[in-house]
């Protein structure tokens, strides 16, 4: 007699959250623990856009069950589910796929209490069909009568796809929408399983399957199947073995598949060999990074000071072009600083804080000579650091005191543990966003003008814009800029610090991961990213040229980075991902700062829940929500680079609420703010409420909501 409690033999949808079928999508045990929640959230969001909800609401088991054969086909080897994301790019293991198949075939039981057999047992169960590699022979034919893999198999039962016959049937149905011969009555439609049709269009079919334009979505033709088709075409498309060697061959055979050219490889700076690091340092010295006159280094810094774009869709594309410009100058890749490492919040890890490569005083060149390390001693803007004073002029770039003097008033370990966990969570929050922010339109990438936000209309505005990626990532970007300062803490000084380039190379790596997995975005593609010219290979500068078409544009910079001539090596340590236990979907306060605009100076706004004790806010103590850095544009602040209508910044307060023992949902949330003006290497100046309360973007609003993507909490 069947035991309904034996969920190993009789799987159910909802049981213990770790071994049930729902957990395959919500809490996948085959994904490393630190990436599990991120992967599950990513899968859920992607499939929800197609109306398929993988877990959590009461109707979802039925929703998944109804789509069972399609899901199984996509999960199996060769399928396109799950889509590779920032937390997991692998496939479902065989045992997980088999559990799903058994559950479906048994009728998709929801609970242990459901009967066996279920009344929903499908009339056509899913049959297991493991995928295997297509075997290429020297002389492929259309129909080998089962003696070997043949071309017909590619279109009727592709062996590299589990249960490939169902995919092949879909391909055939789709292609029957195209006319093969319009002269017949009725017109003859193109049949992928018809030898004459495939032979007649063989060259076009090859071009489409080789370029992954056919079928129109994964699973595509395997490399082996593409090569077999090429050989078959070049040998005259023989139908049977008897035609091999006698069929008429094409006048223009298809050459072997092109070999991908090598790309510049941007590596984690902590993973560089001694030789690679020395090479990069010498490349920077060659730019006269220790001189003001005739210095390409100073040119690169002023490009950012005079032209950088922020608070808009163009921000990360502009900085991508800026990085490519420097790589044009040095003739090699910029290594990235992975501040998003899973070890970044551990002060004892080399992945925490500013990498040692930027702190070494000297380095030995290839001739054995000791030289000043340009990653530490680069000349600041016009030879004067932002940390300079009249009595203490400083000519080299300066970083935050805890990194240059770890035993100073602010200890390095405290500086990391107080701030980095929040920054990591903010970046993670950005990675699960699903869209680029709305723009003003009419060809401009400036963020859509906000209405006058009040407690009454904030909730609707939030719902309309809650999944916007670029603003969320730029918020973390600004915080890390300020944290690394003082030269990094102001846009007019930042790019004179070599740290800036590796810092932005890592943001570009995160940006690349996101845009490759969200290719459906609407970009303001033709907007020029002045003053840059070019795309792949060389990025040059043209200033004052009225012909807009000459400039690099947003569309150029959101292409796959390989199309731009470079790619990324994996980081030395995995990227951060909060453990599943920290992801909360519970109702919680969300703090908003509307109307955030450019400022000349840099400010940090610390936010905490106000318990009425009258005490000043202390960073990191219970009830602390987080901070927002208003990165100053400095003396080069220009109206053409700064938004006029303001953007929205937000902080999630779920963790802070838990720290104080919880709050009643929708109860009044009182906040205390601590606003400081960055001291440029000197102690920060506290800004009084009387001073900041009328400044745009310094007045918070609060709503209670259940975030779509979840928030990081305890």
mmCIF file of C-alpha atoms in Angstrom, residues 282-484:
data_model
loop_
_atom_site.group_PDB
_atom_site.id
_atom_site.type_symbol
_atom_site.label_atom_id
_atom_site.label_comp_id
_atom_site.label_asym_id
_atom_site.label_seq_id
_atom_site.Cartn_x
_atom_site.Cartn_y
_atom_site.Cartn_z
ATOM 1 C CA UNK A 282 54.415 50.636 -15.099
ATOM 2 C CA UNK A 283 51.600 51.407 -17.522
ATOM 3 C CA UNK A 284 50.265 54.049 -15.143
ATOM 4 C CA UNK A 285 53.705 55.551 -14.618
ATOM 5 C CA UNK A 286 53.993 55.870 -18.410
ATOM 6 C CA UNK A 287 50.973 58.199 -18.305
ATOM 7 C CA UNK A 288 53.004 60.608 -16.124
ATOM 8 C CA UNK A 289 50.776 59.905 -13.163
ATOM 9 C CA UNK A 290 53.286 61.780 -11.002
ATOM 10 C CA UNK A 291 53.310 64.967 -13.101
ATOM 11 C CA UNK A 292 50.905 67.839 -13.824
ATOM 12 C CA UNK A 293 52.220 69.107 -17.144
ATOM 13 C CA UNK A 294 51.718 66.983 -20.286
ATOM 14 C CA UNK A 295 50.119 64.293 -18.184
ATOM 15 C CA UNK A 296 47.629 61.862 -19.722
ATOM 16 C CA UNK A 297 46.789 60.935 -16.134
ATOM 17 C CA UNK A 298 45.570 64.459 -15.412
ATOM 18 C CA UNK A 299 43.604 64.404 -18.674
ATOM 19 C CA UNK A 300 41.750 61.286 -17.542
ATOM 20 C CA UNK A 301 40.902 62.852 -14.220
ATOM 21 C CA UNK A 302 39.555 66.021 -15.805
ATOM 22 C CA UNK A 303 37.470 64.022 -18.283
ATOM 23 C CA UNK A 304 35.519 62.788 -15.293
ATOM 24 C CA UNK A 305 35.533 66.112 -13.479
ATOM 25 C CA UNK A 306 34.185 67.957 -16.523
ATOM 26 C CA UNK A 307 31.968 65.410 -18.250
ATOM 27 C CA UNK A 308 30.787 62.588 -15.964
ATOM 28 C CA UNK A 309 27.063 61.808 -15.914
ATOM 29 C CA UNK A 310 25.183 60.825 -12.765
ATOM 30 C CA UNK A 311 21.621 60.327 -11.505
ATOM 31 C CA UNK A 312 20.476 59.136 -14.912
ATOM 32 C CA UNK A 313 20.330 56.147 -17.247
ATOM 33 C CA UNK A 314 23.589 57.236 -18.884
ATOM 34 C CA UNK A 315 25.676 57.018 -15.698
ATOM 35 C CA UNK A 316 27.153 53.516 -15.934
ATOM 36 C CA UNK A 317 27.416 53.557 -19.764
ATOM 37 C CA UNK A 318 29.394 56.838 -19.540
ATOM 38 C CA UNK A 319 31.789 55.357 -17.014
ATOM 39 C CA UNK A 320 32.205 52.279 -19.219
ATOM 40 C CA UNK A 321 33.410 54.523 -22.047
ATOM 41 C CA UNK A 322 35.715 56.323 -19.597
ATOM 42 C CA UNK A 323 37.325 52.993 -18.594
ATOM 43 C CA UNK A 324 37.808 52.041 -22.241
ATOM 44 C CA UNK A 325 39.481 55.395 -22.863
ATOM 45 C CA UNK A 326 42.086 54.664 -20.178
ATOM 46 C CA UNK A 327 42.633 51.156 -21.539
ATOM 47 C CA UNK A 328 43.276 52.732 -24.935
ATOM 48 C CA UNK A 329 45.990 54.861 -23.320
ATOM 49 C CA UNK A 330 47.727 52.057 -21.427
ATOM 50 C CA UNK A 331 47.217 49.309 -24.024
ATOM 51 C CA UNK A 332 45.864 46.769 -21.566
ATOM 52 C CA UNK A 333 43.067 45.913 -19.129
ATOM 53 C CA UNK A 334 42.266 47.649 -15.860
ATOM 54 C CA UNK A 335 42.093 45.219 -12.921
ATOM 55 C CA UNK A 336 38.953 45.492 -10.822
ATOM 56 C CA UNK A 337 38.629 45.971 -7.060
ATOM 57 C CA UNK A 338 35.983 43.505 -5.873
ATOM 58 C CA UNK A 339 34.442 45.371 -2.954
ATOM 59 C CA UNK A 340 31.437 43.020 -3.464
ATOM 60 C CA UNK A 341 33.404 39.966 -2.309
ATOM 61 C CA UNK A 342 31.741 37.550 0.095
ATOM 62 C CA UNK A 343 34.665 38.352 2.422
ATOM 63 C CA UNK A 344 34.489 42.138 2.102
ATOM 64 C CA UNK A 345 32.981 42.649 5.572
ATOM 65 C CA UNK A 346 35.652 40.542 7.302
ATOM 66 C CA UNK A 347 38.465 42.920 8.385
ATOM 67 C CA UNK A 348 40.923 40.013 8.502
ATOM 68 C CA UNK A 349 40.365 39.125 4.835
ATOM 69 C CA UNK A 350 42.557 40.622 2.082
ATOM 70 C CA UNK A 351 39.270 41.207 0.214
ATOM 71 C CA UNK A 352 38.200 43.790 2.810
ATOM 72 C CA UNK A 353 38.936 47.468 2.578
ATOM 73 C CA UNK A 354 41.202 49.010 -0.037
ATOM 74 C CA UNK A 355 43.406 46.301 -1.645
ATOM 75 C CA UNK A 356 47.025 46.147 -0.582
ATOM 76 C CA UNK A 357 48.145 46.887 -4.148
ATOM 77 C CA UNK A 358 46.941 50.471 -3.606
ATOM 78 C CA UNK A 359 48.631 50.825 -0.211
ATOM 79 C CA UNK A 360 52.165 49.563 -0.938
ATOM 80 C CA UNK A 361 54.669 52.423 -0.763
ATOM 81 C CA UNK A 362 57.143 51.002 -3.310
ATOM 82 C CA UNK A 363 57.316 48.294 -5.957
ATOM 83 C CA UNK A 364 60.176 46.614 -7.804
ATOM 84 C CA UNK A 365 60.196 46.996 -11.597
ATOM 85 C CA UNK A 366 61.394 44.328 -14.034
ATOM 86 C CA UNK A 367 64.989 45.618 -13.814
ATOM 87 C CA UNK A 368 65.005 45.210 -10.035
ATOM 88 C CA UNK A 369 64.694 48.926 -9.267
ATOM 89 C CA UNK A 370 62.477 50.077 -6.403
ATOM 90 C CA UNK A 371 60.037 52.771 -7.515
ATOM 91 C CA UNK A 372 57.181 54.764 -6.001
ATOM 92 C CA UNK A 373 53.939 52.843 -6.328
ATOM 93 C CA UNK A 374 51.701 54.884 -8.682
ATOM 94 C CA UNK A 375 48.612 53.138 -7.280
ATOM 95 C CA UNK A 376 49.311 54.976 -4.025
ATOM 96 C CA UNK A 377 51.319 58.036 -5.007
ATOM 97 C CA UNK A 378 49.502 59.321 -8.095
ATOM 98 C CA UNK A 379 49.362 63.079 -8.356
ATOM 99 C CA UNK A 380 46.025 64.531 -7.284
ATOM 100 C CA UNK A 381 43.995 67.081 -9.251
ATOM 101 C CA UNK A 382 46.399 69.768 -10.448
ATOM 102 C CA UNK A 383 48.870 68.426 -7.907
ATOM 103 C CA UNK A 384 46.729 69.260 -4.895
ATOM 104 C CA UNK A 385 44.654 66.708 -2.986
ATOM 105 C CA UNK A 386 41.210 67.590 -1.742
ATOM 106 C CA UNK A 387 42.591 66.860 1.754
ATOM 107 C CA UNK A 388 45.091 69.710 1.464
ATOM 108 C CA UNK A 389 45.001 72.661 3.798
ATOM 109 C CA UNK A 390 46.846 75.957 3.679
ATOM 110 C CA UNK A 391 49.233 74.748 6.355
ATOM 111 C CA UNK A 392 49.550 71.203 5.005
ATOM 112 C CA UNK A 393 49.539 71.023 1.202
ATOM 113 C CA UNK A 394 49.204 67.441 -0.023
ATOM 114 C CA UNK A 395 50.154 66.723 -3.603
ATOM 115 C CA UNK A 396 49.282 63.015 -3.848
ATOM 116 C CA UNK A 397 45.843 61.458 -3.656
ATOM 117 C CA UNK A 398 44.590 60.622 -0.175
ATOM 118 C CA UNK A 399 42.327 57.814 1.053
ATOM 119 C CA UNK A 400 40.223 57.546 4.193
ATOM 120 C CA UNK A 401 42.301 57.594 7.403
ATOM 121 C CA UNK A 402 41.508 53.985 8.463
ATOM 122 C CA UNK A 403 43.281 52.701 5.331
ATOM 123 C CA UNK A 404 46.312 54.982 5.313
ATOM 124 C CA UNK A 405 46.672 54.944 9.116
ATOM 125 C CA UNK A 406 44.823 51.825 10.391
ATOM 126 C CA UNK A 407 45.677 52.550 14.031
ATOM 127 C CA UNK A 408 44.506 56.165 13.907
ATOM 128 C CA UNK A 409 41.426 57.586 15.652
ATOM 129 C CA UNK A 410 39.090 55.466 13.482
ATOM 130 C CA UNK A 411 40.218 51.851 13.478
ATOM 131 C CA UNK A 412 40.295 50.017 10.158
ATOM 132 C CA UNK A 413 38.354 47.048 11.499
ATOM 133 C CA UNK A 414 35.616 49.271 12.949
ATOM 134 C CA UNK A 415 35.382 51.276 9.740
ATOM 135 C CA UNK A 416 34.792 48.098 7.760
ATOM 136 C CA UNK A 417 32.366 46.334 10.106
ATOM 137 C CA UNK A 418 30.261 49.465 10.687
ATOM 138 C CA UNK A 419 29.674 50.274 7.034
ATOM 139 C CA UNK A 420 30.466 47.449 4.618
ATOM 140 C CA UNK A 421 27.628 45.040 5.558
ATOM 141 C CA UNK A 422 25.089 47.735 4.695
ATOM 142 C CA UNK A 423 26.842 48.535 1.409
ATOM 143 C CA UNK A 424 26.906 44.857 0.422
ATOM 144 C CA UNK A 425 23.198 44.548 1.106
ATOM 145 C CA UNK A 426 22.507 47.674 -0.962
ATOM 146 C CA UNK A 427 24.387 46.221 -3.945
ATOM 147 C CA UNK A 428 22.574 42.916 -3.539
ATOM 148 C CA UNK A 429 19.277 44.803 -3.455
ATOM 149 C CA UNK A 430 20.204 46.451 -6.772
ATOM 150 C CA UNK A 431 21.081 43.134 -8.433
ATOM 151 C CA UNK A 432 17.550 41.787 -7.999
ATOM 152 C CA UNK A 433 15.940 44.857 -9.583
ATOM 153 C CA UNK A 434 14.312 44.217 -12.946
ATOM 154 C CA UNK A 435 14.266 47.433 -14.959
ATOM 155 C CA UNK A 436 16.169 50.558 -15.895
ATOM 156 C CA UNK A 437 14.605 53.716 -14.512
ATOM 157 C CA UNK A 438 12.056 55.653 -16.531
ATOM 158 C CA UNK A 439 13.414 58.668 -18.373
ATOM 159 C CA UNK A 440 12.034 62.014 -19.455
ATOM 160 C CA UNK A 441 11.807 60.678 -23.025
ATOM 161 C CA UNK A 442 12.359 62.647 -26.223
ATOM 162 C CA UNK A 443 15.810 61.113 -26.559
ATOM 163 C CA UNK A 444 17.068 62.179 -23.143
ATOM 164 C CA UNK A 445 18.289 59.672 -20.523
ATOM 165 C CA UNK A 446 17.579 61.939 -17.575
ATOM 166 C CA UNK A 447 15.547 60.246 -14.885
ATOM 167 C CA UNK A 448 11.813 60.806 -15.174
ATOM 168 C CA UNK A 449 10.743 63.941 -13.319
ATOM 169 C CA UNK A 450 9.173 63.088 -9.997
ATOM 170 C CA UNK A 451 5.844 64.493 -8.944
ATOM 171 C CA UNK A 452 5.746 66.382 -5.688
ATOM 172 C CA UNK A 453 5.955 63.345 -3.442
ATOM 173 C CA UNK A 454 3.885 63.397 -0.274
ATOM 174 C CA UNK A 455 2.762 60.679 2.161
ATOM 175 C CA UNK A 456 -0.456 60.483 0.107
ATOM 176 C CA UNK A 457 1.025 59.706 -3.321
ATOM 177 C CA UNK A 458 4.312 58.081 -2.345
ATOM 178 C CA UNK A 459 2.982 54.514 -2.217
ATOM 179 C CA UNK A 460 1.758 54.590 -5.828
ATOM 180 C CA UNK A 461 4.974 56.170 -7.068
ATOM 181 C CA UNK A 462 6.966 53.525 -5.203
ATOM 182 C CA UNK A 463 4.951 50.694 -6.771
ATOM 183 C CA UNK A 464 5.527 52.161 -10.224
ATOM 184 C CA UNK A 465 9.292 52.451 -9.716
ATOM 185 C CA UNK A 466 10.177 49.836 -7.103
ATOM 186 C CA UNK A 467 12.229 47.584 -9.387
ATOM 187 C CA UNK A 468 14.570 50.177 -10.936
ATOM 188 C CA UNK A 469 18.149 48.943 -11.062
ATOM 189 C CA UNK A 470 20.306 51.905 -11.988
ATOM 190 C CA UNK A 471 19.219 54.178 -9.142
ATOM 191 C CA UNK A 472 19.618 51.374 -6.599
ATOM 192 C CA UNK A 473 23.141 50.565 -7.805
ATOM 193 C CA UNK A 474 24.182 54.212 -7.966
ATOM 194 C CA UNK A 475 23.128 54.673 -4.336
ATOM 195 C CA UNK A 476 25.610 51.971 -3.282
ATOM 196 C CA UNK A 477 28.156 53.489 -5.678
ATOM 197 C CA UNK A 478 27.891 56.879 -3.968
ATOM 198 C CA UNK A 479 28.230 55.368 -0.497
ATOM 199 C CA UNK A 480 31.396 53.470 -1.415
ATOM 200 C CA UNK A 481 32.870 56.536 -3.108
ATOM 201 C CA UNK A 482 32.462 58.545 0.077
ATOM 202 C CA UNK A 483 33.722 55.699 2.252
ATOM 203 C CA UNK A 484 37.007 55.427 0.322
#
